[in-house]
XYZ file of C-alpha atoms in Angstrom:
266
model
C 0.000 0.000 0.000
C 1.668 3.297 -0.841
C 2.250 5.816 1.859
C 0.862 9.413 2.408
C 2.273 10.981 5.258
C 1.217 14.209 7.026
C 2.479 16.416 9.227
C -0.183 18.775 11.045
C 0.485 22.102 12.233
C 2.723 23.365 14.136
C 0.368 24.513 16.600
C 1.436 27.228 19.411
C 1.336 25.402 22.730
C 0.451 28.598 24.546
C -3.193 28.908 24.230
C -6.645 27.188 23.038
C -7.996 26.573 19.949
C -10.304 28.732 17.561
C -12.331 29.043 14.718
C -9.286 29.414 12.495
C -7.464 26.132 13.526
C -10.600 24.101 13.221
C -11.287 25.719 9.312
C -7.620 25.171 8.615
C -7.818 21.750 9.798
C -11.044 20.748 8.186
C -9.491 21.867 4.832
C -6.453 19.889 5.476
C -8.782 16.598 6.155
C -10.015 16.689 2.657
C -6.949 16.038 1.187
C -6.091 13.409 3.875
C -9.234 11.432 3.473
C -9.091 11.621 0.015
C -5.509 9.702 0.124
C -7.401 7.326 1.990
C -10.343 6.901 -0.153
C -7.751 6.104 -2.739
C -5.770 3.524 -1.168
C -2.593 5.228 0.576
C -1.781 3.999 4.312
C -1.836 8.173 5.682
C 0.216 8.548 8.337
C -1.508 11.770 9.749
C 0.320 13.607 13.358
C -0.277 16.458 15.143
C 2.210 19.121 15.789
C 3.126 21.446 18.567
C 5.004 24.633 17.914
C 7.324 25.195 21.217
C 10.175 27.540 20.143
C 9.713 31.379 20.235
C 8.553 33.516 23.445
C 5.179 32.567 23.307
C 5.952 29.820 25.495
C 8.611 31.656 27.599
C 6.296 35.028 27.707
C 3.843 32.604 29.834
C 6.351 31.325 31.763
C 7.706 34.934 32.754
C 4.063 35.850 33.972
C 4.332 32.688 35.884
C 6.798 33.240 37.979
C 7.376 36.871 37.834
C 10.360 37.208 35.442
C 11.584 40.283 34.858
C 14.459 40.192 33.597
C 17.638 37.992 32.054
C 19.197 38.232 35.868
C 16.175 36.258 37.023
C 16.264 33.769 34.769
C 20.138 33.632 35.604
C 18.695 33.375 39.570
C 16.506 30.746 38.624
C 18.673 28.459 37.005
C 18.075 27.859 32.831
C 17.618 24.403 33.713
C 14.814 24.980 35.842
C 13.707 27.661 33.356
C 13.673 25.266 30.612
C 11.813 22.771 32.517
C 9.074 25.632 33.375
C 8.652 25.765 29.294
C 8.784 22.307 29.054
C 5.844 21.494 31.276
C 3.799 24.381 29.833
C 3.248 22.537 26.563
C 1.195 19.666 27.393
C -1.163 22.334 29.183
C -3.909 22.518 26.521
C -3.024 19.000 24.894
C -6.992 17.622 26.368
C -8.416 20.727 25.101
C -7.009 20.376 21.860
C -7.687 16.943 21.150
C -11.225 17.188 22.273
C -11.895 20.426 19.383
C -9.510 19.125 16.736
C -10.464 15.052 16.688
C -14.164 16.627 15.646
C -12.633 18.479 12.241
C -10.102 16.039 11.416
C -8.639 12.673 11.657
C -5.431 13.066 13.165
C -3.018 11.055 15.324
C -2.280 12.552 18.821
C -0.497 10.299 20.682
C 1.991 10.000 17.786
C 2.629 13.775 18.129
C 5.497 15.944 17.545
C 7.034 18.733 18.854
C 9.380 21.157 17.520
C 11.472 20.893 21.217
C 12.318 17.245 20.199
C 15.709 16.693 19.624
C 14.709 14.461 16.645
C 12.890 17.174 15.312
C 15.541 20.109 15.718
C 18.150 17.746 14.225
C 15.855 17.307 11.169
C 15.729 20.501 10.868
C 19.669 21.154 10.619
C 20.238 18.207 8.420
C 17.665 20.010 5.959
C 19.609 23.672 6.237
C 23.151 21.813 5.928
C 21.438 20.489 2.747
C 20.556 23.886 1.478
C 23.869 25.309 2.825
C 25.777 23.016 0.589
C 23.902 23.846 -2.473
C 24.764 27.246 -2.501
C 21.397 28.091 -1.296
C 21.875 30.211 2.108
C 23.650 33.437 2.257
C 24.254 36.384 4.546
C 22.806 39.417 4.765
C 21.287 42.258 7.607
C 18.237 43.069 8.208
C 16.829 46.008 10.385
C 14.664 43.904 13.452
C 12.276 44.669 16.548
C 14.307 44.006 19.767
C 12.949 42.858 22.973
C 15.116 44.437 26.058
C 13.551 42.169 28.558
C 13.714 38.961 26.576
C 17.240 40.578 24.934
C 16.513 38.953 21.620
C 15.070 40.165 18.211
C 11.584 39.702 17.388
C 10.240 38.068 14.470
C 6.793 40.196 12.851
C 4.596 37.693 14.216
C 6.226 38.118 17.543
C 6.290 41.703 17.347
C 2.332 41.485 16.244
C 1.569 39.518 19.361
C 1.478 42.550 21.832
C -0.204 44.871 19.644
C -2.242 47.959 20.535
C -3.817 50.466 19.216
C -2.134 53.815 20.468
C -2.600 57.467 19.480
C 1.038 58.539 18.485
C 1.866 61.932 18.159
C 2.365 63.316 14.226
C 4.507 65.503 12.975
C 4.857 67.243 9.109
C 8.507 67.730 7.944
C 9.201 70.243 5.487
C 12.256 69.302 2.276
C 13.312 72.303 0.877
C 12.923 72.213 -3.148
C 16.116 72.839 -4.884
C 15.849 75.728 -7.011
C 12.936 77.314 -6.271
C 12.292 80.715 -7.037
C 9.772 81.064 -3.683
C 12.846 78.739 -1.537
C 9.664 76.243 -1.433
C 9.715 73.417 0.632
C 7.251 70.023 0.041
C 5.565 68.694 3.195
C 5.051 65.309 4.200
C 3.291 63.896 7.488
C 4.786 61.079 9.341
C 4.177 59.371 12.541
C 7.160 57.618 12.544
C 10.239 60.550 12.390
C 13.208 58.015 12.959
C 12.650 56.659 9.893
C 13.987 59.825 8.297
C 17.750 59.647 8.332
C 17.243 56.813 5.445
C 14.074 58.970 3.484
C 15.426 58.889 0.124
C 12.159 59.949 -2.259
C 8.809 61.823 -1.579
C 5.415 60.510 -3.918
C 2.979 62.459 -4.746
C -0.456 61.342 -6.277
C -0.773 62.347 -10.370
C -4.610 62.284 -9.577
C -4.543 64.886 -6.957
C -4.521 68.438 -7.459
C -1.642 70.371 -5.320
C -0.875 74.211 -4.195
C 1.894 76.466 -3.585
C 0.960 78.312 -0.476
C 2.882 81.144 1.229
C 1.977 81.342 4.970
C 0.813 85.057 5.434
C 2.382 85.262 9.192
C 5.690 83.437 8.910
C 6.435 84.097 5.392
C 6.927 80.418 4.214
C 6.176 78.654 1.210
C 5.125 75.502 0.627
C 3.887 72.766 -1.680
C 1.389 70.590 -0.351
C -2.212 68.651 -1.849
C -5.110 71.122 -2.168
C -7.392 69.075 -0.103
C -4.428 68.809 2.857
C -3.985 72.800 3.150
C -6.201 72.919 5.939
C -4.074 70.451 8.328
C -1.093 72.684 7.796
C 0.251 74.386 11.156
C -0.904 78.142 11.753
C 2.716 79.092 12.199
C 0.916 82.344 13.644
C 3.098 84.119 16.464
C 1.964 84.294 20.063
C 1.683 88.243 19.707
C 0.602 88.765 16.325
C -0.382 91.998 15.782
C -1.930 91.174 12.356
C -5.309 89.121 11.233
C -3.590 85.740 10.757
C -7.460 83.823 10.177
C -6.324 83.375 6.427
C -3.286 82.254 6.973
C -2.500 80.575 3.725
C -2.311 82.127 0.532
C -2.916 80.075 -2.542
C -0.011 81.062 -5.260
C -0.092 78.429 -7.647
C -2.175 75.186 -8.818
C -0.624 72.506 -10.374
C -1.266 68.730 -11.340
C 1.039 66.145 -9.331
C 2.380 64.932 -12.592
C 4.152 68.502 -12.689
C 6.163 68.090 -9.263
C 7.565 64.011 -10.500
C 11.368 64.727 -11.012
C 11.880 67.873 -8.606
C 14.503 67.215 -6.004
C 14.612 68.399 -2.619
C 17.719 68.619 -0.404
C 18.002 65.736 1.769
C 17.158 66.107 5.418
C 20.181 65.210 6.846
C 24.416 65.225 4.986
């Protein structure tokens, strides 16, 4: 009888199951039974995910981790054991949700923490590395100071919230302008701005050179946007500053592709 064999998941061993693992397992089954139906011997087992800080995040809470030093205070071999124990938490839970979508083989299990299963997984990146297939390069990363690791997106994704961050709009001087015009751009994120190498504009959109009646600055900027600019008004004006922005030129965005702008930083 020919074999089919499947290898389910991995699931993280850090939490229940949902809606999502019982679709993605149902749609997996198809394929499975269908092997079956068509006489394979399917070797179908379930898998639990146990590297990352999922696990260790849990464990922290646990026991009150703080920091590295307390892990150090602990001892990593009790530490590891903590993780260790953690995964079979939900094993009852899972089985009982996931046996009702799908065949699949739980006492037969893997999990990634196996030393089987890591040693699989070098053996398959030595076979890469000698075909020329792995290389070197950098990448700019999230970094955890209390876990004092980098963070991979999905990590970095686990702990998300929804914050209001303060905005800021950054002014790049036009080279060669006759009005020493300067295009705006709004940004949230300002430390990204050592690297800014281009500005878009939209070729839809209809933008505006507008001289600020109080300061004396000119910028370029969308039409429909001219009303976020700043006032720029002074604390003591001794002028009528409630029309602050005068319109001195419309133009199509196609128009403004090509300008350059001196960079914000040598």
């Amino acid at each position: 009888m020919p074999e089919y064999v499947f290898y389910d998941g991995p699931a993280f061993a850090t939490g229940l199951p949902h809606y999502g693992h019982v679709l993605a397992g149902t749609i997996k089954d198809i394929v499975m039974r269908y092997q079956s139906m068509t006489g394979h011997h399917v070797t179908r087992r379930f898998g639990w995910d146990c590297h990352g800080l999922p696990v260790e995040t849990e464990i922290d809470k646990k026991l009150n981790i703080k920091t590295r030093q307390d892990v150090l205070n602990l001892g990593i071999d009790a530490y590891n054991e903590e993780c260790r124990s953690f995964v079979t938490r939900y094993v009852e839970e899972w089985e009982k949700v996931v046996t009702r979508s799908a065949w699949i083989d739980f006492r037969n299990d893997y999990k990634t923490m196996d030393l089987k299963f890591m040693e699989s997984v070098w053996w398959v990146f030595a076979q890469l590395y000698e075909k020329g297939l792995v290389y070197k390069d950098f990448k700019v990363m999230l970094y955890s100071t209390g876990c004092k690791t980098p963070l991979s997106n999905f990590e970095a994704g686990q702990n998300h919230k929804d914050v209001s961050d303060p905005e800021i709009m950054v002014a790049f001087p036009i080279v060669g302008d006759p009005d020493k015009a300067a295009f705006v751009a709004w940004t949230t994120t300002p430390w990204t701005l050592p690297s800014n190498l281009a500005l878009c504009v939209n070729p839809n959109l209809t933008y505006v050179k507008v001289c600020n009646r109080c300061s004396g600055r000119v910028y370029v900027v969308a039409e429909s946007r001219v009303s976020s600019l700043p006032s720029e008004r002074p604390r003591r004006a001794a002028y009528d500053c409630s029309n602050i922005y005068e319109v001195l030129e419309r133009f199509s965005g196609t128009t403004l592709v090509g300008k350059k702008y001196e960079p914000l930083f040598d």
